[in-house]
């Protein structure tokens, strides 16, 4: 007797066949293998870490108390939301100061990132977005490790699919102005923390650190 079976996809689970069990049919002179169905939970996508390795921000703080005391290692205020596939990332900082205008953001991201992190001081404005899905994809393609925005993003669903790390104050559906105003490679102040171009940034689920030098444990 021929036997057919199906694979079912359900919310949060995937049903797959297990061909081990058999059922004996009295009317038949042979046993027919009937695959049993076993529910296996679908695993969430792995949280990616870009370049961080084992450099957790909490451990970096514990191991560098002297740098914290001297202000050479600084902790950003816990005011950022997490986006992107890379939940932990680090790299040399490129600074940008703009206000409700993202022309320079695109201009900077069009250059090879080489594992760097773009820190955008948008003045803390929550009236429009400075980074959207297209810029998130551009940053991924050009090799940027991450983007930190003192402002908002949009197209969060698209950015969450990009293989980069993104931190922002929140989301806003309105696009920004396109006047090209702003400054590159300048010292910025984000939430009371001074950040210089060329310093190092370390981000994970515990927070964001800015260091005058590259750190190690």
mmCIF file of C-alpha atoms in Angstrom:
data_model
loop_
_atom_site.group_PDB
_atom_site.id
_atom_site.type_symbol
_atom_site.label_atom_id
_atom_site.label_comp_id
_atom_site.label_asym_id
_atom_site.label_seq_id
_atom_site.Cartn_x
_atom_site.Cartn_y
_atom_site.Cartn_z
ATOM 1 C CA UNK A 1 0.000 0.000 0.000
ATOM 2 C CA UNK A 2 1.391 3.406 -0.885
ATOM 3 C CA UNK A 3 1.647 5.912 1.920
ATOM 4 C CA UNK A 4 1.840 9.712 1.586
ATOM 5 C CA UNK A 5 2.562 12.338 4.207
ATOM 6 C CA UNK A 6 2.911 16.117 4.391
ATOM 7 C CA UNK A 7 5.152 18.642 6.093
ATOM 8 C CA UNK A 8 3.252 21.381 7.871
ATOM 9 C CA UNK A 9 4.452 24.846 8.788
ATOM 10 C CA UNK A 10 2.798 26.354 11.850
ATOM 11 C CA UNK A 11 3.266 29.537 13.806
ATOM 12 C CA UNK A 12 6.481 29.244 15.774
ATOM 13 C CA UNK A 13 6.983 25.590 14.911
ATOM 14 C CA UNK A 14 8.013 23.429 12.044
ATOM 15 C CA UNK A 15 6.667 19.928 11.649
ATOM 16 C CA UNK A 16 9.070 17.402 10.166
ATOM 17 C CA UNK A 17 8.684 13.723 9.504
ATOM 18 C CA UNK A 18 10.221 10.969 11.568
ATOM 19 C CA UNK A 19 10.204 7.731 9.562
ATOM 20 C CA UNK A 20 11.012 5.470 12.508
ATOM 21 C CA UNK A 21 7.573 4.304 13.819
ATOM 22 C CA UNK A 22 5.492 1.751 11.872
ATOM 23 C CA UNK A 23 1.827 0.752 12.075
ATOM 24 C CA UNK A 24 0.676 -2.792 11.346
ATOM 25 C CA UNK A 25 -2.493 -3.126 9.209
ATOM 26 C CA UNK A 26 -4.465 -6.324 9.926
ATOM 27 C CA UNK A 27 -5.903 -6.412 6.415
ATOM 28 C CA UNK A 28 -2.469 -6.382 4.907
ATOM 29 C CA UNK A 29 0.162 -9.116 4.838
ATOM 30 C CA UNK A 30 2.930 -6.529 5.471
ATOM 31 C CA UNK A 31 3.660 -3.611 7.699
ATOM 32 C CA UNK A 32 3.536 -0.140 6.185
ATOM 33 C CA UNK A 33 5.910 2.527 7.471
ATOM 34 C CA UNK A 34 3.934 5.575 8.547
ATOM 35 C CA UNK A 35 6.078 8.594 9.274
ATOM 36 C CA UNK A 36 5.243 10.279 12.558
ATOM 37 C CA UNK A 37 5.268 14.056 12.884
ATOM 38 C CA UNK A 38 7.447 15.710 15.482
ATOM 39 C CA UNK A 39 7.193 19.406 16.303
ATOM 40 C CA UNK A 40 10.511 21.192 16.365
ATOM 41 C CA UNK A 41 10.512 24.873 17.436
ATOM 42 C CA UNK A 42 11.960 27.228 14.864
ATOM 43 C CA UNK A 43 15.050 28.855 16.279
ATOM 44 C CA UNK A 44 15.354 32.653 16.054
ATOM 45 C CA UNK A 45 18.130 34.003 13.831
ATOM 46 C CA UNK A 46 21.479 34.092 15.617
ATOM 47 C CA UNK A 47 22.554 37.386 17.134
ATOM 48 C CA UNK A 48 25.589 38.463 15.208
ATOM 49 C CA UNK A 49 28.652 40.080 16.693
ATOM 50 C CA UNK A 50 30.776 42.219 14.419
ATOM 51 C CA UNK A 51 34.453 42.267 15.409
ATOM 52 C CA UNK A 52 33.654 42.307 19.133
ATOM 53 C CA UNK A 53 34.715 38.754 19.862
ATOM 54 C CA UNK A 54 34.715 38.466 23.661
ATOM 55 C CA UNK A 55 35.033 42.225 24.302
ATOM 56 C CA UNK A 56 31.855 42.727 26.321
ATOM 57 C CA UNK A 57 31.316 46.317 27.418
ATOM 58 C CA UNK A 58 30.820 45.295 31.060
ATOM 59 C CA UNK A 59 34.138 43.448 31.065
ATOM 60 C CA UNK A 60 35.867 46.346 29.335
ATOM 61 C CA UNK A 61 34.647 48.684 32.075
ATOM 62 C CA UNK A 62 35.821 46.309 34.808
ATOM 63 C CA UNK A 63 39.240 45.891 33.212
ATOM 64 C CA UNK A 64 39.840 49.594 32.509
ATOM 65 C CA UNK A 65 38.914 51.431 35.689
ATOM 66 C CA UNK A 66 41.899 53.776 35.324
ATOM 67 C CA UNK A 67 40.790 54.851 31.846
ATOM 68 C CA UNK A 68 37.291 55.518 33.174
ATOM 69 C CA UNK A 69 38.709 57.627 35.999
ATOM 70 C CA UNK A 70 40.784 59.687 33.558
ATOM 71 C CA UNK A 71 37.910 60.147 31.113
ATOM 72 C CA UNK A 72 39.707 58.253 28.377
ATOM 73 C CA UNK A 73 36.948 55.622 28.472
ATOM 74 C CA UNK A 74 33.419 56.999 28.551
ATOM 75 C CA UNK A 75 29.958 55.451 28.767
ATOM 76 C CA UNK A 76 27.145 56.895 26.688
ATOM 77 C CA UNK A 77 23.819 57.539 28.351
ATOM 78 C CA UNK A 78 21.421 54.558 28.053
ATOM 79 C CA UNK A 79 19.093 56.301 25.622
ATOM 80 C CA UNK A 80 19.512 54.264 22.441
ATOM 81 C CA UNK A 81 17.337 51.627 20.806
ATOM 82 C CA UNK A 82 18.949 48.634 19.094
ATOM 83 C CA UNK A 83 18.514 47.816 15.402
ATOM 84 C CA UNK A 84 20.296 45.721 12.776
ATOM 85 C CA UNK A 85 21.559 42.151 12.764
ATOM 86 C CA UNK A 86 24.805 42.918 14.608
ATOM 87 C CA UNK A 87 23.874 43.426 18.230
ATOM 88 C CA UNK A 88 27.518 43.810 19.257
ATOM 89 C CA UNK A 89 30.036 45.771 17.210
ATOM 90 C CA UNK A 90 33.062 48.002 17.498
ATOM 91 C CA UNK A 91 35.444 50.032 15.398
ATOM 92 C CA UNK A 92 37.175 53.373 14.886
ATOM 93 C CA UNK A 93 34.776 56.310 14.938
ATOM 94 C CA UNK A 94 33.916 58.673 12.101
ATOM 95 C CA UNK A 95 31.953 61.645 13.419
ATOM 96 C CA UNK A 96 29.304 63.682 11.663
ATOM 97 C CA UNK A 97 27.267 66.627 12.923
ATOM 98 C CA UNK A 98 23.977 67.393 11.156
ATOM 99 C CA UNK A 99 20.496 68.583 12.014
ATOM 100 C CA UNK A 100 17.445 67.138 10.292
ATOM 101 C CA UNK A 101 19.461 66.741 7.076
ATOM 102 C CA UNK A 102 21.023 63.445 5.947
ATOM 103 C CA UNK A 103 22.826 64.347 2.713
ATOM 104 C CA UNK A 104 26.203 64.102 4.434
ATOM 105 C CA UNK A 105 25.205 60.816 6.046
ATOM 106 C CA UNK A 106 24.853 59.255 2.608
ATOM 107 C CA UNK A 107 28.041 60.928 1.423
ATOM 108 C CA UNK A 108 30.066 59.437 4.259
ATOM 109 C CA UNK A 109 28.511 55.968 3.940
ATOM 110 C CA UNK A 110 29.322 55.872 0.226
ATOM 111 C CA UNK A 111 33.016 55.640 1.156
ATOM 112 C CA UNK A 112 34.524 52.273 2.185
ATOM 113 C CA UNK A 113 33.769 51.676 5.847
ATOM 114 C CA UNK A 114 36.676 49.334 6.581
ATOM 115 C CA UNK A 115 35.014 48.237 9.814
ATOM 116 C CA UNK A 116 34.521 51.752 11.140
ATOM 117 C CA UNK A 117 31.520 53.123 13.048
ATOM 118 C CA UNK A 118 29.691 56.259 11.916
ATOM 119 C CA UNK A 119 28.557 58.420 14.828
ATOM 120 C CA UNK A 120 25.915 60.908 13.713
ATOM 121 C CA UNK A 121 25.105 63.749 16.080
ATOM 122 C CA UNK A 122 21.668 64.790 14.883
ATOM 123 C CA UNK A 123 21.149 67.141 17.776
ATOM 124 C CA UNK A 124 18.780 64.680 19.397
ATOM 125 C CA UNK A 125 15.985 65.665 17.005
ATOM 126 C CA UNK A 126 13.020 63.289 16.929
ATOM 127 C CA UNK A 127 11.149 65.182 14.184
ATOM 128 C CA UNK A 128 12.487 63.169 11.224
ATOM 129 C CA UNK A 129 14.734 60.228 10.320
ATOM 130 C CA UNK A 130 18.401 60.541 9.409
ATOM 131 C CA UNK A 131 18.945 56.920 8.359
ATOM 132 C CA UNK A 132 16.586 54.650 6.407
ATOM 133 C CA UNK A 133 16.640 51.249 4.819
ATOM 134 C CA UNK A 134 18.619 52.335 1.752
ATOM 135 C CA UNK A 135 21.387 53.834 3.878
ATOM 136 C CA UNK A 136 21.420 50.765 6.095
ATOM 137 C CA UNK A 137 21.961 48.577 3.053
ATOM 138 C CA UNK A 138 24.608 50.966 1.747
ATOM 139 C CA UNK A 139 26.474 50.818 5.056
ATOM 140 C CA UNK A 140 26.415 47.027 4.953
ATOM 141 C CA UNK A 141 27.629 46.900 1.365
ATOM 142 C CA UNK A 142 30.451 49.357 2.004
ATOM 143 C CA UNK A 143 31.787 47.494 5.031
ATOM 144 C CA UNK A 144 30.753 49.736 7.935
ATOM 145 C CA UNK A 145 30.564 47.993 11.308
ATOM 146 C CA UNK A 146 27.776 50.170 12.646
ATOM 147 C CA UNK A 147 25.968 53.486 12.895
ATOM 148 C CA UNK A 148 25.073 55.385 16.054
ATOM 149 C CA UNK A 149 22.489 58.120 15.520
ATOM 150 C CA UNK A 150 21.668 60.830 18.025
ATOM 151 C CA UNK A 151 18.335 61.083 16.268
ATOM 152 C CA UNK A 152 15.876 58.798 14.533
ATOM 153 C CA UNK A 153 15.843 56.144 11.837
ATOM 154 C CA UNK A 154 13.041 54.836 9.645
ATOM 155 C CA UNK A 155 12.412 51.618 7.674
ATOM 156 C CA UNK A 156 13.202 49.742 10.871
ATOM 157 C CA UNK A 157 12.150 46.417 9.371
ATOM 158 C CA UNK A 158 14.662 46.836 6.531
ATOM 159 C CA UNK A 159 17.443 48.006 8.821
ATOM 160 C CA UNK A 160 16.854 45.028 11.093
ATOM 161 C CA UNK A 161 17.652 42.826 8.106
ATOM 162 C CA UNK A 162 21.009 44.507 7.454
ATOM 163 C CA UNK A 163 24.245 42.907 8.611
ATOM 164 C CA UNK A 164 25.370 45.929 10.622
ATOM 165 C CA UNK A 165 24.771 47.348 14.086
ATOM 166 C CA UNK A 166 22.571 50.422 14.467
ATOM 167 C CA UNK A 167 21.699 52.477 17.532
ATOM 168 C CA UNK A 168 19.227 55.369 17.438
ATOM 169 C CA UNK A 169 16.869 57.259 19.735
ATOM 170 C CA UNK A 170 13.869 55.747 17.974
ATOM 171 C CA UNK A 171 11.937 55.604 14.717
ATOM 172 C CA UNK A 172 10.180 58.317 12.725
ATOM 173 C CA UNK A 173 8.456 57.861 9.339
ATOM 174 C CA UNK A 174 9.308 61.324 8.013
ATOM 175 C CA UNK A 175 12.420 61.719 5.847
ATOM 176 C CA UNK A 176 14.905 64.485 6.532
ATOM 177 C CA UNK A 177 15.834 67.605 4.577
ATOM 178 C CA UNK A 178 18.249 67.378 1.650
ATOM 179 C CA UNK A 179 20.247 70.607 1.868
ATOM 180 C CA UNK A 180 23.662 69.090 2.521
ATOM 181 C CA UNK A 181 24.306 71.047 5.702
ATOM 182 C CA UNK A 182 26.576 69.741 8.427
ATOM 183 C CA UNK A 183 30.174 69.021 9.448
ATOM 184 C CA UNK A 184 32.385 65.958 9.096
ATOM 185 C CA UNK A 185 35.150 64.721 11.407
ATOM 186 C CA UNK A 186 34.316 67.148 14.216
ATOM 187 C CA UNK A 187 34.048 66.662 17.961
ATOM 188 C CA UNK A 188 30.445 65.985 18.981
ATOM 189 C CA UNK A 189 28.558 65.916 22.260
ATOM 190 C CA UNK A 190 25.935 63.187 22.589
ATOM 191 C CA UNK A 191 23.974 63.114 25.811
ATOM 192 C CA UNK A 192 26.789 64.902 27.646
ATOM 193 C CA UNK A 193 29.507 62.569 26.338
ATOM 194 C CA UNK A 194 32.260 64.099 24.211
ATOM 195 C CA UNK A 195 33.229 61.993 21.193
ATOM 196 C CA UNK A 196 36.234 62.690 18.972
ATOM 197 C CA UNK A 197 36.762 61.556 15.411
ATOM 198 C CA UNK A 198 39.184 58.617 15.348
ATOM 199 C CA UNK A 199 38.330 57.270 18.817
ATOM 200 C CA UNK A 200 36.983 53.735 19.298
ATOM 201 C CA UNK A 201 33.385 52.715 19.927
ATOM 202 C CA UNK A 202 32.238 49.456 21.540
ATOM 203 C CA UNK A 203 28.535 48.551 21.606
ATOM 204 C CA UNK A 204 26.595 45.543 22.838
ATOM 205 C CA UNK A 205 23.351 44.809 24.659
ATOM 206 C CA UNK A 206 24.664 46.461 27.838
ATOM 207 C CA UNK A 207 25.474 49.820 26.295
ATOM 208 C CA UNK A 208 27.958 51.895 24.320
ATOM 209 C CA UNK A 209 31.531 52.814 25.245
ATOM 210 C CA UNK A 210 33.801 55.396 23.645
ATOM 211 C CA UNK A 211 37.541 54.998 24.170
ATOM 212 C CA UNK A 212 40.497 57.200 23.269
ATOM 213 C CA UNK A 213 42.431 54.041 22.395
ATOM 214 C CA UNK A 214 41.686 50.573 21.101
ATOM 215 C CA UNK A 215 40.867 48.318 24.046
ATOM 216 C CA UNK A 216 41.719 44.729 24.897
ATOM 217 C CA UNK A 217 41.189 42.440 27.876
#
